[in-house]
C-alpha cells in the first residue's frame, strides 16, 4: 500500500499518519478522562439509585406524606441527575473531539488526494482507470489505519475493565469463601463460643464500637445480653454470625476460628431474629423455611407456627401458610402486624433449628401475654442450643444462665441475675429503674385499697 501511495505523493502519507496519531492522542485523552472520572460517575449513579429506590419504597410512603419529605427526594434526584448527566456529557464530548478530528482529517486527506490525482489525470500522467485504482488505494489505506487505531482503542478500553476486575479479584479477602472446616458435624452439637480480644470499628468511625472483648460462652449456655442503646449488642451479634469481621481479635466456635470455616457454611450454625424485621414478599411458608417450594417441610412449618404463637392467625387466612406477604408479588398478599411479624421471625429461626439461637429484641413488639408465653417456652426452644437473648425488658434475663451488661462496647458486669443484683452496679440500677414503675403502681393500688 504505502509504496503505491508514496509513489502518488508523500503529502498524503503525512496526512494519513497525522490522522492516526491525532486519533490515538485524542482517544487516549478521552479514555484517560473516562478512567479518571469513573469513580465519580459511579458515586453519582449510586446516589441517584438510592434516592430513586427510597422514594419508591412502600414503607417510606407514610413518613414522606406525614412529614412532607417529597421535597428532599425531588431535590436530591434533580441534583444527582444533573451531576450524572453533566459528567457523562463531558466524557462523551472528549470522544466526540477525537471523532471530529477524524472527520476533518478525512476531508483534508480526500481534498489532497483528489487535487493531486485530478491534476495527474489532467496532465495526462494517469488515465481514468489508474485514477480509480489509486483513489481506492488511498481510501483503503486510510480505512485500514482507522481500524488499526480503533482496535487499539478498544483493546485499551478492555484493558481498563480487565484491570478493574483483576484488582477486585486480588483484593485481600478476609472472608473465607473457599474450603473450610466441616460444619455438618457441628449442627447437632451444643457449641461453645469464644470472643478473644475482639475489637471492631465501623468503617470511617473514629472510635471502636467493640473494644477488646473477651468472652467465653459455654456449650448450651443461655446468655442474656443487656445494655443501653448503642452499647454494641447488635454489633456483637453481627460479628458472631460472620456478617462483620472483627477489626482485630478472633472469634472461635468450639475452639475453631470463624476464619477456618467457609463463610456460607458458617451461616448454617445460626438461627437469628434480627432487631430490624425484614419480611420477604413471598409466602408465609417460604419466609419461614427459606426453602424452594418443593423442599418445604409443611409439618415443620406448622409446628414452629404453633411454637411462636402464630398458628391461630395463619389458620384464619384463606390460603393458610401459602398466603403471600405484602402485595409486591401477589395481589392477594397480606400485611402482618408488628408483633405478628416478630412471631414470624421466631418461627423462621426455629425452623432453621441451628445450634446457636440469637434473639435480638424478640419481644419488643409482643403483647404481654405473647411475651410471657415466649419466656415460658424459652427453655424448651433452646434445648440443646447455645443461645443469646438481647432485651431491654430485664425480667427476661431471669431465665438465662448468665447476664452480660455491656457498656460502650465492653463488658461492664457479668454473672447471674442474683449476682448482679448483689453486685449493686449498673445492672442493678437499670433493673431497679425498670421495676420501680411496676412497684410504684402496685404501691398506689395498695394505698388506694387502704384508704377504702
Ligand atoms: N452500620 C453502622 N455504621 C456505623 N456505625 C454504626 C453502624 N451500626 C451501628 N453503629 C454504631 O455502633 C454503636 C452500637 O450500635 P449497636 O446497634 O450495636 O447498639 P445496640 O447495643 O444494639 O443498641 P440498641 O439497644 O439500641 O439496639 C452505635 O453507637 C451506632 O451508632
Ligand atoms: Mg441493637
Short mmCIF file of C-alpha atoms and ligand atoms in Angstrom, two decimals:
data_model
loop_
_atom_site.label_atom_id
_atom_site.label_comp_id
_atom_site.label_asym_id
_atom_site.label_seq_id
_atom_site.Cartn_x
_atom_site.Cartn_y
_atom_site.Cartn_z
CA UNK A 1 0.00 0.00 0.00
CA UNK A 2 2.41 2.60 1.29
CA UNK A 3 4.86 2.28 -1.62
CA UNK A 4 1.96 2.81 -4.02
CA UNK A 5 0.74 5.79 -2.05
CA UNK A 6 4.28 7.13 -1.70
CA UNK A 7 4.52 6.95 -5.42
CA UNK A 8 1.47 9.25 -5.52
CA UNK A 9 2.60 11.85 -3.09
CA UNK A 10 4.33 11.94 0.30
CA UNK A 11 1.83 14.60 1.47
CA UNK A 12 -0.99 12.07 1.57
CA UNK A 13 1.11 9.71 3.65
CA UNK A 14 1.87 12.54 6.03
CA UNK A 15 -1.83 13.41 6.35
CA UNK A 16 -2.74 9.76 6.92
CA UNK A 17 -0.11 9.32 9.58
CA UNK A 18 -1.08 12.64 11.17
CA UNK A 19 -4.65 11.44 11.24
CA UNK A 20 -3.78 8.23 13.05
CA UNK A 21 -1.51 9.93 15.56
CA UNK A 22 -4.15 12.56 16.30
CA UNK A 23 -6.82 9.87 16.65
CA UNK A 24 -4.59 7.98 19.06
CA UNK A 25 -3.74 11.03 21.15
CA UNK A 26 -7.30 12.31 21.38
CA UNK A 27 -8.80 8.90 22.09
CA UNK A 28 -6.20 8.23 24.76
CA UNK A 29 -7.04 11.57 26.30
CA UNK A 30 -10.76 10.74 26.24
CA UNK A 31 -10.14 7.30 27.72
CA UNK A 32 -7.95 8.69 30.47
CA UNK A 33 -10.60 11.24 31.33
CA UNK A 34 -13.22 8.48 31.48
CA UNK A 35 -10.95 6.44 33.71
CA UNK A 36 -10.22 9.40 35.99
CA UNK A 37 -13.88 10.25 36.41
CA UNK A 38 -15.25 6.69 36.56
CA UNK A 39 -15.34 6.65 40.33
CA UNK A 40 -17.13 9.97 40.49
CA UNK A 41 -19.66 8.77 37.96
CA UNK A 42 -20.25 5.60 39.97
CA UNK A 43 -20.89 7.64 43.09
CA UNK A 44 -23.44 9.82 41.28
CA UNK A 45 -25.08 6.74 39.80
CA UNK A 46 -25.32 5.00 43.18
CA UNK A 47 -26.64 8.09 44.97
CA UNK A 48 -29.23 8.60 42.28
CA UNK A 49 -30.27 4.96 42.54
CA UNK A 50 -30.65 5.24 46.33
CA UNK A 51 -32.76 8.36 46.05
CA UNK A 52 -34.99 6.71 43.49
CA UNK A 53 -35.28 3.47 45.43
CA UNK A 54 -36.05 5.17 48.71
CA UNK A 55 -38.62 7.43 47.10
CA UNK A 56 -40.39 4.37 45.67
CA UNK A 57 -40.36 2.22 48.79
CA UNK A 58 -43.79 1.46 50.13
CA UNK A 59 -42.51 1.52 53.72
CA UNK A 60 -41.41 5.14 53.27
CA UNK A 61 -44.77 6.30 51.97
CA UNK A 62 -46.28 7.16 55.34
CA UNK A 63 -43.27 9.14 56.58
CA UNK A 64 -42.95 11.01 53.31
CA UNK A 65 -46.61 12.03 53.50
CA UNK A 66 -46.89 12.84 57.18
CA UNK A 67 -43.58 14.73 57.36
CA UNK A 68 -43.77 16.17 53.86
CA UNK A 69 -40.42 14.81 52.75
CA UNK A 70 -41.06 14.71 49.00
CA UNK A 71 -39.03 17.86 48.51
CA UNK A 72 -35.84 16.17 49.74
CA UNK A 73 -36.30 13.41 47.22
CA UNK A 74 -37.20 15.77 44.42
CA UNK A 75 -34.18 17.99 45.06
CA UNK A 76 -31.82 15.05 45.56
CA UNK A 77 -32.90 13.29 42.38
CA UNK A 78 -32.65 16.53 40.43
CA UNK A 79 -29.22 17.33 41.84
CA UNK A 80 -27.67 13.94 41.11
CA UNK A 81 -29.35 13.57 37.72
CA UNK A 82 -27.74 16.83 36.73
CA UNK A 83 -24.33 15.87 38.10
CA UNK A 84 -24.53 12.49 36.44
CA UNK A 85 -25.64 13.69 33.03
CA UNK A 86 -23.13 16.57 33.02
CA UNK A 87 -20.26 14.20 33.64
CA UNK A 88 -21.46 11.72 31.01
CA UNK A 89 -21.72 14.60 28.52
CA UNK A 90 -18.17 15.68 29.34
CA UNK A 91 -16.89 12.14 28.82
CA UNK A 92 -18.73 11.80 25.53
CA UNK A 93 -17.53 15.23 24.41
CA UNK A 94 -13.92 14.09 24.68
CA UNK A 95 -14.62 11.15 22.36
CA UNK A 96 -16.51 13.46 20.02
CA UNK A 97 -13.43 15.64 19.65
CA UNK A 98 -11.49 12.57 18.52
CA UNK A 99 -14.25 11.70 16.04
CA UNK A 100 -14.41 15.26 14.80
CA UNK A 101 -10.66 15.33 14.23
CA UNK A 102 -11.01 12.07 12.25
CA UNK A 103 -13.62 13.67 10.03
CA UNK A 104 -11.57 16.84 9.48
CA UNK A 105 -8.51 14.79 8.58
CA UNK A 106 -10.61 12.67 6.22
CA UNK A 107 -11.76 15.78 4.41
CA UNK A 108 -8.18 17.12 4.16
CA UNK A 109 -6.96 13.71 3.03
CA UNK A 110 -9.61 13.49 0.30
CA UNK A 111 -9.02 17.07 -0.81
CA UNK A 112 -5.29 16.47 -1.21
CA UNK A 113 -5.74 13.07 -2.84
CA UNK A 114 -8.34 14.35 -5.28
CA UNK A 115 -6.33 17.51 -6.10
CA UNK A 116 -3.16 15.55 -6.81
CA UNK A 117 -4.84 12.73 -8.68
CA UNK A 118 -7.13 15.00 -10.71
CA UNK A 119 -4.10 17.15 -11.63
CA UNK A 120 -2.29 13.99 -12.69
CA UNK A 121 -5.26 12.96 -14.86
CA UNK A 122 -5.46 16.44 -16.40
CA UNK A 123 -1.71 16.40 -17.07
CA UNK A 124 -2.14 13.04 -18.73
CA UNK A 125 0.19 11.27 -16.28
CA UNK A 126 -2.51 8.72 -15.39
CA UNK A 127 -5.70 7.65 -17.06
CA UNK A 128 -9.20 7.27 -15.54
CA UNK A 129 -8.69 3.60 -14.64
CA UNK A 130 -5.47 4.39 -12.76
CA UNK A 131 -7.27 7.31 -11.04
CA UNK A 132 -9.95 5.00 -9.66
CA UNK A 133 -7.35 2.43 -8.68
CA UNK A 134 -5.17 4.95 -6.83
CA UNK A 135 -8.10 6.64 -5.11
CA UNK A 136 -9.17 3.18 -3.93
CA UNK A 137 -5.70 2.59 -2.53
CA UNK A 138 -5.68 5.89 -0.62
CA UNK A 139 -9.11 5.25 0.93
CA UNK A 140 -8.33 1.57 1.60
CA UNK A 141 -5.14 2.52 3.42
CA UNK A 142 -6.96 5.20 5.42
CA UNK A 143 -9.68 2.75 6.45
CA UNK A 144 -7.04 0.22 7.44
CA UNK A 145 -5.27 2.80 9.60
CA UNK A 146 -8.53 3.90 11.23
CA UNK A 147 -9.43 0.30 12.00
CA UNK A 148 -6.00 -0.26 13.47
CA UNK A 149 -6.23 2.68 15.82
CA UNK A 150 -9.87 1.81 16.59
CA UNK A 151 -8.89 -1.74 17.53
CA UNK A 152 -6.05 -0.42 19.62
CA UNK A 153 -8.51 1.87 21.42
CA UNK A 154 -10.93 -0.96 22.11
CA UNK A 155 -8.10 -3.14 23.43
CA UNK A 156 -7.06 -0.31 25.76
CA UNK A 157 -10.65 0.06 26.97
CA UNK A 158 -10.97 -3.67 27.56
CA UNK A 159 -7.67 -3.45 29.40
CA UNK A 160 -9.13 -0.90 31.82
CA UNK A 161 -12.11 -3.15 32.55
CA UNK A 162 -9.98 -6.29 32.92
CA UNK A 163 -7.65 -4.45 35.25
CA UNK A 164 -10.60 -3.33 37.39
CA UNK A 165 -11.72 -6.93 37.59
CA UNK A 166 -8.18 -8.12 38.36
CA UNK A 167 -7.86 -5.57 41.14
CA UNK A 168 -11.17 -6.78 42.58
CA UNK A 169 -10.12 -10.44 42.43
CA UNK A 170 -6.77 -9.67 44.01
CA UNK A 171 -8.35 -7.70 46.85
CA UNK A 172 -7.21 -9.00 50.17
CA UNK A 173 -10.20 -11.08 51.20
CA UNK A 174 -10.62 -11.50 54.91
CA UNK A 175 -13.58 -13.77 54.35
CA UNK A 176 -13.02 -17.42 53.63
CA UNK A 177 -15.11 -18.39 50.62
CA UNK A 178 -13.09 -21.49 49.83
CA UNK A 179 -12.61 -24.80 51.57
CA UNK A 180 -13.33 -24.83 55.29
CA UNK A 181 -13.95 -26.87 58.43
CA UNK A 182 -16.75 -29.41 58.40
CA UNK A 183 -19.99 -27.86 59.61
CA UNK A 184 -22.29 -30.89 59.32
CA UNK A 185 -20.79 -32.49 62.40
CA UNK A 186 -21.41 -29.31 64.41
CA UNK A 187 -25.10 -28.98 63.54
CA UNK A 188 -26.34 -31.44 66.16
CA UNK A 189 -23.94 -30.46 68.93
CA UNK A 190 -24.06 -27.88 71.66
CA UNK A 191 -21.49 -25.29 70.66
CA UNK A 192 -19.19 -23.12 72.74
CA UNK A 193 -18.40 -19.57 71.67
CA UNK A 194 -15.34 -17.52 72.47
CA UNK A 195 -14.51 -13.89 71.76
CA UNK A 196 -10.74 -13.42 72.04
CA UNK A 197 -9.75 -9.79 72.43
CA UNK A 198 -12.21 -8.76 69.74
CA UNK A 199 -12.35 -5.12 68.65
CA UNK A 200 -14.48 -3.69 65.92
CA UNK A 201 -14.55 -0.23 64.42
CA UNK A 202 -17.17 0.66 61.81
CA UNK A 203 -15.61 1.91 58.58
CA UNK A 204 -14.97 5.65 58.84
CA UNK A 205 -15.93 5.67 62.54
CA UNK A 206 -13.49 7.40 64.87
CA UNK A 207 -13.86 5.16 67.87
CA UNK A 208 -14.24 1.40 68.09
CA UNK A 209 -17.77 0.16 68.81
CA UNK A 210 -16.44 -3.03 70.41
CA UNK A 211 -13.20 -2.81 72.38
CA UNK A 212 -11.05 -5.77 73.43
CA UNK A 213 -13.98 -8.02 74.15
CA UNK A 214 -13.09 -11.27 75.90
CA UNK A 215 -15.93 -13.66 76.50
CA UNK A 216 -16.42 -17.40 76.82
CA UNK A 217 -19.89 -18.85 76.40
CA UNK A 218 -20.13 -22.50 77.38
CA UNK A 219 -21.80 -25.06 75.12
CA UNK A 220 -25.54 -24.95 75.74
CA UNK A 221 -25.38 -21.82 77.86
CA UNK A 222 -28.22 -19.29 77.79
CA UNK A 223 -26.83 -15.76 77.79
CA UNK A 224 -28.75 -12.53 78.27
CA UNK A 225 -27.07 -9.53 76.69
CA UNK A 226 -28.19 -6.17 78.05
CA UNK A 227 -27.03 -2.57 78.00
CA UNK A 228 -28.18 0.89 76.99
CA UNK A 229 -28.97 1.87 73.39
CA UNK A 230 -25.82 1.96 71.32
CA UNK A 231 -23.79 -0.17 73.74
CA UNK A 232 -22.90 -2.53 70.89
CA UNK A 233 -25.24 -5.51 71.41
CA UNK A 234 -26.42 -5.82 67.81
CA UNK A 235 -22.86 -5.27 66.60
CA UNK A 236 -21.76 -8.28 68.67
CA UNK A 237 -24.48 -10.38 67.01
CA UNK A 238 -23.30 -9.33 63.57
CA UNK A 239 -19.69 -10.15 64.47
CA UNK A 240 -20.60 -13.53 65.91
CA UNK A 241 -22.75 -14.52 62.94
CA UNK A 242 -19.99 -13.63 60.49
CA UNK A 243 -21.76 -10.67 58.90
CA UNK A 244 -18.95 -8.40 60.12
CA UNK A 245 -15.30 -9.31 60.53
CA UNK A 246 -13.51 -8.11 63.69
CA UNK A 247 -11.01 -5.31 63.13
CA UNK A 248 -8.73 -7.25 65.46
CA UNK A 249 -9.03 -10.34 67.63
CA UNK A 250 -10.72 -13.61 66.91
CA UNK A 251 -13.99 -15.44 67.40
CA UNK A 252 -13.97 -19.20 67.97
CA UNK A 253 -16.75 -21.76 67.74
CA UNK A 254 -15.97 -24.97 69.60
CA UNK A 255 -12.36 -23.79 69.52
CA UNK A 256 -12.34 -23.32 65.73
CA UNK A 257 -11.68 -19.86 64.35
CA UNK A 258 -14.51 -18.35 62.32
CA UNK A 259 -11.99 -17.79 59.54
CA UNK A 260 -11.43 -21.53 59.22
CA UNK A 261 -15.00 -22.05 58.05
CA UNK A 262 -16.30 -21.39 54.60
CA UNK A 263 -18.46 -18.36 55.35
CA UNK A 264 -21.61 -19.76 53.80
CA UNK A 265 -21.24 -22.98 55.75
CA UNK A 266 -20.67 -20.93 58.87
CA UNK A 267 -24.03 -19.16 58.49
CA UNK A 268 -25.71 -22.56 58.89
CA UNK A 269 -24.78 -22.55 62.58
CA UNK A 270 -27.07 -19.66 63.45
CA UNK A 271 -30.78 -19.04 63.80
CA UNK A 272 -31.22 -15.33 64.34
CA UNK A 273 -34.04 -12.90 64.89
CA UNK A 274 -32.60 -9.54 63.95
CA UNK A 275 -33.75 -6.37 65.64
CA UNK A 276 -34.86 -4.88 62.33
CA UNK A 277 -37.51 -7.15 60.91
CA UNK A 278 -37.37 -7.85 57.21
CA UNK A 279 -40.25 -9.65 55.56
CA UNK A 280 -39.71 -11.01 52.06
CA UNK A 281 -42.55 -10.66 49.55
CA UNK A 282 -43.07 -14.44 49.39
CA UNK A 283 -45.48 -16.82 51.07
CA UNK A 284 -45.55 -17.33 54.83
CA UNK A 285 -44.20 -20.87 54.39
CA UNK A 286 -41.38 -19.60 52.16
CA UNK A 287 -40.50 -16.86 54.64
CA UNK A 288 -40.34 -19.37 57.46
CA UNK A 289 -38.47 -22.16 55.70
CA UNK A 290 -36.23 -20.14 53.40
CA UNK A 291 -36.57 -23.13 51.05
CA UNK A 292 -37.70 -23.54 47.45
CA UNK A 293 -41.38 -24.56 47.28
CA UNK A 294 -40.76 -28.26 46.67
CA UNK A 295 -38.39 -28.55 49.63
CA UNK A 296 -40.64 -27.04 52.31
CA UNK A 297 -41.49 -29.32 55.21
CA UNK A 298 -45.05 -28.20 55.98
CA UNK A 299 -45.36 -30.25 59.18
CA UNK A 300 -42.32 -28.41 60.47
CA UNK A 301 -43.75 -25.06 59.34
CA UNK A 302 -46.95 -25.73 61.28
CA UNK A 303 -45.01 -26.90 64.28
CA UNK A 304 -42.92 -23.72 64.51
CA UNK A 305 -46.00 -21.56 63.87
CA UNK A 306 -47.55 -23.18 66.93
CA UNK A 307 -44.41 -22.63 68.98
CA UNK A 308 -44.23 -18.96 68.06
CA UNK A 309 -47.94 -18.42 68.78
CA UNK A 310 -48.88 -17.54 65.23
CA UNK A 311 -50.87 -20.63 64.21
CA UNK A 312 -54.34 -19.22 65.05
CA UNK A 313 -53.69 -16.20 62.87
CA UNK A 314 -52.48 -18.34 59.96
CA UNK A 315 -55.42 -20.74 60.35
CA UNK A 316 -57.77 -17.78 59.88
CA UNK A 317 -56.31 -16.95 56.46
CA UNK A 318 -57.92 -18.34 53.32
CA UNK A 319 -54.67 -19.61 51.87
CA UNK A 320 -53.20 -20.51 55.27
CA UNK A 321 -49.39 -20.73 55.21
CA UNK A 322 -49.44 -20.30 51.42
CA UNK A 323 -50.62 -16.72 51.87
CA UNK A 324 -48.27 -14.18 50.38
CA UNK A 325 -46.85 -11.37 52.49
CA UNK A 326 -47.08 -7.86 51.04
CA UNK A 327 -48.60 -7.24 47.63
CA UNK A 328 -45.30 -6.88 45.81
CA UNK A 329 -45.56 -10.29 44.14
CA UNK A 330 -49.13 -11.46 44.83
CA UNK A 331 -52.09 -9.04 44.68
CA UNK A 332 -53.86 -11.09 47.33
CA UNK A 333 -50.91 -10.75 49.70
CA UNK A 334 -51.48 -9.56 53.25
CA UNK A 335 -49.61 -7.48 55.81
CA UNK A 336 -48.91 -8.65 59.34
CA UNK A 337 -48.94 -6.54 62.47
CA UNK A 338 -45.60 -5.68 64.13
CA UNK A 339 -45.99 -8.37 66.79
CA UNK A 340 -47.14 -10.95 64.23
CA UNK A 341 -44.06 -10.22 62.14
CA UNK A 342 -41.89 -10.77 65.18
CA UNK A 343 -43.60 -14.13 65.74
CA UNK A 344 -42.96 -14.98 62.10
CA UNK A 345 -39.27 -14.19 62.59
CA UNK A 346 -39.22 -16.51 65.62
CA UNK A 347 -40.86 -19.24 63.51
CA UNK A 348 -38.15 -18.80 60.90
CA UNK A 349 -35.33 -19.02 63.44
CA UNK A 350 -36.92 -22.15 64.95
CA UNK A 351 -37.48 -23.80 61.56
CA UNK A 352 -33.78 -23.48 60.85
CA UNK A 353 -33.11 -25.41 64.05
CA UNK A 354 -29.49 -24.22 64.16
CA UNK A 355 -27.24 -24.99 67.14
CA UNK A 356 -26.94 -21.31 68.11
CA UNK A 357 -30.11 -19.26 68.60
CA UNK A 358 -29.80 -15.49 68.80
CA UNK A 359 -32.76 -13.30 69.56
CA UNK A 360 -32.20 -9.54 69.31
CA UNK A 361 -35.12 -7.81 70.99
CA UNK A 362 -37.55 -10.61 70.12
CA UNK A 363 -40.31 -9.32 72.38
CA UNK A 364 -40.23 -5.59 71.61
CA UNK A 365 -43.48 -5.77 69.64
CA UNK A 366 -45.12 -8.63 71.52
CA UNK A 367 -48.17 -8.15 73.74
CA UNK A 368 -47.59 -9.08 77.40
CA UNK A 369 -49.32 -12.43 77.00
CA UNK A 370 -47.25 -13.41 73.98
CA UNK A 371 -44.12 -12.24 75.78
CA UNK A 372 -44.94 -14.36 78.82
CA UNK A 373 -45.64 -17.29 76.51
CA UNK A 374 -42.18 -16.96 74.92
CA UNK A 375 -40.47 -16.79 78.33
CA UNK A 376 -42.25 -19.93 79.46
CA UNK A 377 -41.27 -21.79 76.30
CA UNK A 378 -37.72 -20.44 76.18
CA UNK A 379 -36.21 -23.45 77.94
CA UNK A 380 -37.70 -25.93 75.52
CA UNK A 381 -36.99 -23.75 72.48
CA UNK A 382 -33.31 -23.54 73.39
CA UNK A 383 -32.90 -27.18 74.36
CA UNK A 384 -29.51 -28.44 73.15
CA UNK A 385 -28.70 -24.98 71.83
CA UNK A 386 -26.43 -22.18 72.87
CA UNK A 387 -28.47 -19.00 72.98
CA UNK A 388 -28.15 -15.27 73.28
CA UNK A 389 -31.18 -13.24 74.28
CA UNK A 390 -31.00 -9.48 73.91
CA UNK A 391 -33.69 -7.45 75.58
CA UNK A 392 -34.36 -4.20 77.34
CA UNK A 393 -37.01 -5.93 79.41
CA UNK A 394 -34.84 -7.11 82.23
CA UNK A 395 -37.34 -9.60 83.60
CA UNK A 396 -36.36 -11.72 80.62
CA UNK A 397 -32.86 -12.15 81.96
CA UNK A 398 -34.03 -14.28 84.84
CA UNK A 399 -34.35 -17.43 82.75
CA UNK A 400 -30.81 -17.11 81.40
CA UNK A 401 -27.73 -18.71 82.94
CA UNK A 402 -25.66 -15.56 82.81
CA UNK A 403 -26.22 -11.90 82.11
CA UNK A 404 -23.74 -9.70 80.33
CA UNK A 405 -24.11 -6.00 80.94
CA UNK A 406 -22.44 -4.26 78.04
CA UNK A 407 -21.34 -0.64 78.14
CA UNK A 408 -19.63 1.25 75.33
CA UNK A 409 -18.60 -1.98 73.62
CA UNK A 410 -17.03 -3.57 76.68
CA UNK A 411 -18.30 -5.96 79.35
CA UNK A 412 -19.09 -3.94 82.44
CA UNK A 413 -20.64 -6.71 84.52
CA UNK A 414 -21.18 -10.42 84.05
CA UNK A 415 -22.94 -13.01 86.22
CA UNK A 416 -26.31 -14.43 87.20
CA UNK A 417 -29.26 -12.14 87.94
CA UNK A 418 -28.75 -12.69 91.68
CA UNK A 419 -25.03 -11.99 91.49
CA UNK A 420 -25.51 -8.78 89.56
CA UNK A 421 -28.23 -7.56 91.91
CA UNK A 422 -25.89 -8.29 94.80
CA UNK A 423 -23.12 -6.51 92.93
CA UNK A 424 -25.11 -3.30 93.25
CA UNK A 425 -23.74 -1.98 89.96
CA UNK A 426 -25.13 -0.69 86.68
CA UNK A 427 -27.33 -3.74 86.04
CA UNK A 428 -28.97 -3.36 89.42
CA UNK A 429 -29.53 0.32 88.74
CA UNK A 430 -31.18 -0.41 85.42
CA UNK A 431 -33.24 -3.21 86.89
CA UNK A 432 -34.41 -1.01 89.75
CA UNK A 433 -35.39 1.85 87.46
CA UNK A 434 -37.46 -0.50 85.32
CA UNK A 435 -39.14 -2.37 88.13
CA UNK A 436 -39.84 0.87 90.02
CA UNK A 437 -42.62 1.70 87.61
CA UNK A 438 -44.44 -1.51 88.35
CA UNK A 439 -43.71 -1.29 92.09
CA UNK A 440 -44.95 2.30 92.29
CA UNK A 441 -48.21 1.43 90.66
CA UNK A 442 -48.51 -1.58 92.98
CA UNK A 443 -47.95 0.71 95.92
CA UNK A 444 -50.53 3.22 94.74
CA UNK A 445 -53.04 0.45 94.32
CA UNK A 446 -52.33 -0.76 97.84
CA UNK A 447 -52.67 2.76 99.20
CA UNK A 448 -55.99 3.15 97.41
CA UNK A 449 -57.13 -0.14 98.89
CA UNK A 450 -56.09 1.03 102.37
CA UNK A 451 -57.98 4.31 102.03
CA UNK A 452 -61.10 2.38 101.29
N1 LIG B 1 -23.55 0.36 60.18
C1 LIG B 1 -23.04 1.18 61.10
N2 LIG B 1 -22.13 2.12 60.75
C2 LIG B 1 -21.60 2.95 61.66
N3 LIG B 1 -21.91 2.91 62.96
C3 LIG B 1 -22.81 2.02 63.37
C4 LIG B 1 -23.43 1.10 62.47
N4 LIG B 1 -24.28 0.33 63.18
C5 LIG B 1 -24.19 0.73 64.44
N5 LIG B 1 -23.31 1.74 64.58
C6 LIG B 1 -22.94 2.41 65.82
O1 LIG B 1 -22.45 1.45 66.72
C7 LIG B 1 -22.94 1.66 68.03
C8 LIG B 1 -23.53 0.37 68.58
O2 LIG B 1 -24.66 0.02 67.82
P1 LIG B 1 -25.49 -1.28 68.12
O3 LIG B 1 -26.55 -1.37 67.11
O4 LIG B 1 -24.57 -2.43 68.25
O5 LIG B 1 -26.11 -0.94 69.56
P2 LIG B 1 -27.12 -1.76 70.44
O6 LIG B 1 -26.46 -2.05 71.73
O7 LIG B 1 -27.65 -2.92 69.70
O8 LIG B 1 -28.28 -0.68 70.69
P3 LIG B 1 -29.87 -0.86 70.83
O9 LIG B 1 -30.15 -1.19 72.25
O10 LIG B 1 -30.38 0.49 70.51
O11 LIG B 1 -30.30 -1.87 69.86
C9 LIG B 1 -23.94 2.81 67.93
O12 LIG B 1 -23.37 3.95 68.51
C10 LIG B 1 -24.16 3.00 66.46
O13 LIG B 1 -24.27 4.36 66.15
MG1 LIG B 2 -29.44 -3.35 68.91
#
